[in-house]
mmCIF file of C-alpha atoms in Angstrom:
data_model
loop_
_atom_site.group_PDB
_atom_site.id
_atom_site.type_symbol
_atom_site.label_atom_id
_atom_site.label_comp_id
_atom_site.label_asym_id
_atom_site.label_seq_id
_atom_site.Cartn_x
_atom_site.Cartn_y
_atom_site.Cartn_z
ATOM 1 C CA MET A 1 160.625 98.911 76.339
ATOM 2 C CA PRO A 2 160.895 95.857 78.197
ATOM 3 C CA ARG A 3 163.741 95.628 80.706
ATOM 4 C CA ASN A 4 164.442 92.311 79.238
ATOM 5 C CA SER A 5 165.784 92.789 75.248
ATOM 6 C CA LYS A 6 164.934 89.143 74.850
ATOM 7 C CA VAL A 7 161.212 89.606 74.265
ATOM 8 C CA PRO A 8 159.670 86.389 72.897
ATOM 9 C CA SER A 9 158.422 86.201 69.001
ATOM 10 C CA PHE A 10 154.783 85.878 69.512
ATOM 11 C CA SER A 11 154.137 85.311 65.531
ATOM 12 C CA ARG A 12 154.037 81.472 65.663
ATOM 13 C CA THR A 13 151.862 81.355 68.786
ATOM 14 C CA SER A 14 149.446 84.042 67.256
ATOM 15 C CA PHE A 15 149.522 81.905 63.770
ATOM 16 C CA GLN A 16 148.842 78.578 66.020
ATOM 17 C CA THR A 17 145.841 80.155 67.184
ATOM 18 C CA GLY A 18 144.749 81.005 64.035
ATOM 19 C CA VAL A 19 145.188 77.459 62.609
ATOM 20 C CA PHE A 20 143.407 75.976 65.836
ATOM 21 C CA ARG A 21 140.201 77.899 64.922
ATOM 22 C CA LEU A 22 140.224 75.940 62.015
ATOM 23 C CA ILE A 23 139.633 72.594 63.868
ATOM 24 C CA PRO A 24 136.176 71.260 63.164
ATOM 25 C CA ILE A 25 135.832 69.662 66.504
ATOM 26 C CA PRO A 26 133.754 71.747 68.843
ATOM 27 C CA PHE A 27 135.561 72.678 72.145
ATOM 28 C CA VAL A 28 138.813 71.457 70.977
ATOM 29 C CA ASP A 29 139.627 74.617 69.300
ATOM 30 C CA ASP A 30 138.512 77.207 72.127
ATOM 31 C CA PHE A 31 140.819 74.666 74.818
ATOM 32 C CA LEU A 32 143.878 74.854 72.499
ATOM 33 C CA ILE A 33 143.630 78.496 71.887
ATOM 34 C CA ASN A 34 143.110 79.611 75.277
ATOM 35 C CA ARG A 35 146.099 77.109 76.498
ATOM 36 C CA THR A 36 148.408 78.599 73.954
ATOM 37 C CA ARG A 37 147.226 82.251 74.832
ATOM 38 C CA ARG A 38 147.872 81.358 78.537
ATOM 39 C CA ARG A 39 151.382 80.238 77.698
ATOM 40 C CA LEU A 40 152.135 83.201 75.194
ATOM 41 C CA VAL A 41 151.349 85.690 77.714
ATOM 42 C CA GLU A 42 153.280 83.511 80.951
ATOM 43 C CA LYS A 43 156.468 83.259 78.443
ATOM 44 C CA ALA A 44 156.212 87.028 78.027
ATOM 45 C CA LEU A 45 156.028 88.046 81.215
ATOM 46 C CA ARG A 46 158.875 85.809 82.271
ATOM 47 C CA LYS A 47 161.014 86.489 79.316
ATOM 48 C CA ALA A 48 160.297 90.287 80.653
ATOM 49 C CA ASP A 49 161.429 89.690 84.020
ATOM 50 C CA LEU A 50 158.199 90.603 85.147
ATOM 51 C CA ARG A 51 156.805 88.999 88.676
ATOM 52 C CA PHE A 52 153.422 87.906 88.990
ATOM 53 C CA GLU A 53 150.752 85.997 91.280
ATOM 54 C CA GLY A 54 150.125 82.265 90.098
ATOM 55 C CA ASP A 55 146.971 82.888 88.079
ATOM 56 C CA VAL A 56 147.934 86.018 86.150
ATOM 57 C CA PRO A 57 148.332 84.263 82.862
ATOM 58 C CA LYS A 58 145.095 82.887 82.829
ATOM 59 C CA ILE A 59 143.466 85.886 83.919
ATOM 60 C CA ILE A 60 145.372 88.182 81.056
ATOM 61 C CA ALA A 61 145.182 85.323 78.501
ATOM 62 C CA SER A 62 141.346 84.954 78.733
ATOM 63 C CA TRP A 63 139.940 88.585 78.630
ATOM 64 C CA GLU A 64 136.511 87.430 78.266
ATOM 65 C CA GLN A 65 135.594 88.054 82.205
ATOM 66 C CA ARG A 66 132.248 86.178 83.007
ATOM 67 C CA SER A 67 130.377 85.415 86.414
ATOM 68 C CA PHE A 68 129.743 81.827 87.204
ATOM 69 C CA GLY A 69 126.451 81.810 86.127
ATOM 70 C CA GLN A 70 127.291 83.171 82.813
ATOM 71 C CA ARG A 71 129.748 80.552 82.079
ATOM 72 C CA ILE A 72 127.204 77.444 83.001
ATOM 73 C CA GLY A 73 124.467 79.451 80.695
ATOM 74 C CA SER A 74 127.592 79.813 77.796
ATOM 75 C CA ILE A 75 128.290 76.011 78.487
ATOM 76 C CA MET A 76 124.915 74.924 78.142
ATOM 77 C CA LYS A 77 124.178 77.481 74.850
ATOM 78 C CA GLY A 78 127.732 75.979 73.133
ATOM 79 C CA LEU A 79 126.500 72.582 73.844
ATOM 80 C CA ILE A 80 123.542 73.233 71.415
ATOM 81 C CA LEU A 81 124.931 76.265 69.268
ATOM 82 C CA LYS A 82 128.634 75.163 68.975
ATOM 83 C CA PRO A 83 128.111 72.140 66.914
ATOM 84 C CA LEU A 84 126.077 73.937 64.418
ATOM 85 C CA LYS A 85 128.227 76.818 64.487
ATOM 86 C CA LYS A 86 131.377 74.521 63.414
ATOM 87 C CA LEU A 87 128.765 72.818 61.053
ATOM 88 C CA PHE A 88 127.747 75.957 59.447
ATOM 89 C CA ARG A 89 131.526 77.339 59.223
ATOM 90 C CA THR A 90 132.572 73.789 57.818
ATOM 91 C CA VAL A 91 129.670 74.115 55.025
ATOM 92 C CA PHE A 92 130.949 78.259 54.581
ATOM 93 C CA PHE A 93 134.471 77.455 54.695
ATOM 94 C CA TRP A 94 135.197 81.369 54.827
ATOM 95 C CA PHE A 95 133.758 82.430 57.650
ATOM 96 C CA THR A 96 136.342 80.049 59.339
ATOM 97 C CA VAL A 97 139.548 81.375 57.375
ATOM 98 C CA ARG A 98 137.584 85.262 58.348
ATOM 99 C CA ASP A 99 137.600 84.156 62.181
ATOM 100 C CA ALA A 100 141.098 82.296 62.309
ATOM 101 C CA GLY A 101 142.692 85.709 61.048
ATOM 102 C CA ARG A 102 140.970 87.452 63.499
ATOM 103 C CA THR A 103 142.182 84.908 65.904
ATOM 104 C CA ALA A 104 145.565 85.140 64.917
ATOM 105 C CA ALA A 105 145.597 88.794 65.479
ATOM 106 C CA GLU A 106 143.747 89.328 68.522
ATOM 107 C CA SER A 107 146.558 86.689 70.069
ATOM 108 C CA TYR A 108 148.885 89.014 68.768
ATOM 109 C CA LEU A 109 147.746 91.967 70.240
ATOM 110 C CA LEU A 110 147.714 89.748 73.541
ATOM 111 C CA GLY A 111 151.370 89.629 72.995
ATOM 112 C CA ARG A 112 152.022 93.084 72.095
ATOM 113 C CA MET A 113 150.136 94.349 74.994
ATOM 114 C CA VAL A 114 152.134 91.725 77.602
ATOM 115 C CA THR A 115 155.471 92.680 75.726
ATOM 116 C CA ARG A 116 154.884 96.463 75.513
ATOM 117 C CA HIS A 117 152.642 97.902 77.786
ATOM 118 C CA LEU A 118 153.278 95.739 80.970
ATOM 119 C CA HIS A 119 156.894 96.629 81.597
ATOM 120 C CA GLU A 120 156.339 99.374 83.948
ATOM 121 C CA TYR A 121 155.276 96.833 86.271
ATOM 122 C CA ASP A 122 157.296 95.565 89.043
ATOM 123 C CA LYS A 123 154.717 92.685 89.758
ATOM 124 C CA ILE A 124 151.679 92.357 88.551
ATOM 125 C CA THR A 125 148.646 91.007 91.106
ATOM 126 C CA ASN A 126 145.703 89.192 90.085
ATOM 127 C CA GLU A 127 143.651 92.321 90.636
ATOM 128 C CA GLU A 128 145.453 94.565 88.302
ATOM 129 C CA ALA A 129 145.890 91.082 85.850
ATOM 130 C CA ARG A 130 141.859 91.562 85.958
ATOM 131 C CA ARG A 131 142.121 95.268 85.457
ATOM 132 C CA LEU A 132 144.540 94.690 82.673
ATOM 133 C CA SER A 133 142.465 92.041 80.937
ATOM 134 C CA ALA A 134 139.347 94.382 81.154
ATOM 135 C CA ALA A 135 140.981 97.392 79.325
ATOM 136 C CA PHE A 136 142.521 94.619 76.851
ATOM 137 C CA SER A 137 138.954 93.534 76.267
ATOM 138 C CA ARG A 138 137.391 96.948 75.874
ATOM 139 C CA THR A 139 140.562 97.715 73.288
ATOM 140 C CA VAL A 140 139.946 94.961 71.271
ATOM 141 C CA ASP A 141 136.054 95.158 71.087
ATOM 142 C CA ARG A 142 136.104 99.051 70.642
ATOM 143 C CA CYS A 143 138.665 98.542 67.898
ATOM 144 C CA ASP A 144 137.144 100.172 64.791
ATOM 145 C CA ARG A 145 135.532 97.387 62.820
ATOM 146 C CA LYS A 146 136.375 98.659 59.774
ATOM 147 C CA LEU A 147 140.199 98.980 60.130
ATOM 148 C CA ALA A 148 140.316 95.621 62.261
ATOM 149 C CA SER A 149 138.244 93.744 59.212
ATOM 150 C CA HIS A 150 140.541 95.409 56.776
ATOM 151 C CA ALA A 151 143.971 94.503 59.002
ATOM 152 C CA TRP A 152 142.838 91.174 59.494
ATOM 153 C CA SER A 153 142.295 90.281 55.713
ATOM 154 C CA LYS A 154 145.630 91.619 54.867
ATOM 155 C CA ILE A 155 147.281 89.471 57.722
ATOM 156 C CA TRP A 156 145.311 86.501 57.056
ATOM 157 C CA SER A 157 146.438 87.160 53.143
ATOM 158 C CA GLY A 158 150.355 87.914 54.310
ATOM 159 C CA ILE A 159 150.048 84.490 56.294
ATOM 160 C CA ARG A 160 148.687 82.587 53.204
ATOM 161 C CA ARG A 161 151.752 83.762 51.385
ATOM 162 C CA ASN A 162 153.926 82.158 53.985
ATOM 163 C CA ARG A 163 154.918 85.735 55.519
ATOM 164 C CA LYS A 164 155.301 86.035 59.255
ATOM 165 C CA VAL A 165 152.382 87.300 61.527
ATOM 166 C CA LYS A 166 154.334 89.978 62.942
ATOM 167 C CA ARG A 167 156.138 91.042 59.884
ATOM 168 C CA THR A 168 152.591 91.111 58.231
ATOM 169 C CA ILE A 169 150.932 93.282 60.752
ATOM 170 C CA GLU A 170 153.601 95.800 61.186
ATOM 171 C CA GLU A 171 153.623 96.337 57.446
ATOM 172 C CA GLU A 172 149.883 95.842 56.246
ATOM 173 C CA ALA A 173 148.340 97.955 59.612
ATOM 174 C CA PRO A 174 150.584 100.376 60.966
ATOM 175 C CA GLY A 175 147.678 102.483 61.692
ATOM 176 C CA PHE A 176 145.884 99.773 63.354
ATOM 177 C CA LEU A 177 148.701 99.029 65.758
ATOM 178 C CA ALA A 178 149.019 102.757 66.476
ATOM 179 C CA GLN A 179 145.270 102.906 67.268
ATOM 180 C CA PHE A 180 145.335 99.753 69.299
ATOM 181 C CA ASP A 181 148.066 100.747 71.620
ATOM 182 C CA GLY A 182 146.922 104.485 72.268
ATOM 183 C CA SER A 183 143.359 102.736 72.945
ATOM 184 C CA PHE A 184 144.695 100.368 75.349
ATOM 185 C CA ARG A 185 146.860 103.251 77.374
ATOM 186 C CA ASN A 186 143.324 105.150 77.549
ATOM 187 C CA ALA A 187 141.356 102.133 78.769
ATOM 188 C CA VAL A 188 144.217 101.136 81.480
ATOM 189 C CA LYS A 189 143.767 104.764 82.550
ATOM 190 C CA SER A 190 140.078 105.189 82.776
ATOM 191 C CA ALA A 191 139.934 101.482 84.655
#
C-alpha cells in the first residue's frame, strides 16, 4: 500500500478524459486528455509522498514514447487524418463513445499504476519514469483485447448510469484489473 493513506480518487479524472474524447475539434481532445493525465500522475505522486524529478509526471502520463522524427510524422499525419477521423466519428457516434470509454479506462489504469505500484520507490528519476512508462505501454497494449473490450463496455455502461468509474471498474471487471496488475508487474521486471 502507498505510504500515505490519502491516495487521490482518480475516478473523476478518468471520467473527464473519457468526456474529453467526445470533443469534435481536432487536437483539443488530445491536449486536454494529456494535460489531465499529467496532473493526475503528479497529484498521485505527491499524495503518495514520492519524490520525483521534474519531467516524471509528463513521462509517465504520455506512455507512447516516440522519437522526434516520429512525432513530426505524427503531427503531419494528424493534420490530414485527425480532422477526417473526427468527422467520421461525429457521423458514427458509436465509435466516439467506445473511444471515450477506452480513454477513461486507460486513465483509470494509469492512476491505478501510480497509486498501487510505485509506492516502493523513494525517488523516481526521469530514466526510471521512462522504464515505468514503457512497461505501462506494453501492459495496456497487451491486455487481452476481448476482455478489455468487454470491460470498457461495462465501464461505459456504468458511467452512463451515473455510477463512479472506480466502482464500475472494480465491480464489473475485477478479473481485468487483476490481469492488468500482474501484467504490469511482469513488464516492470522484464524492462
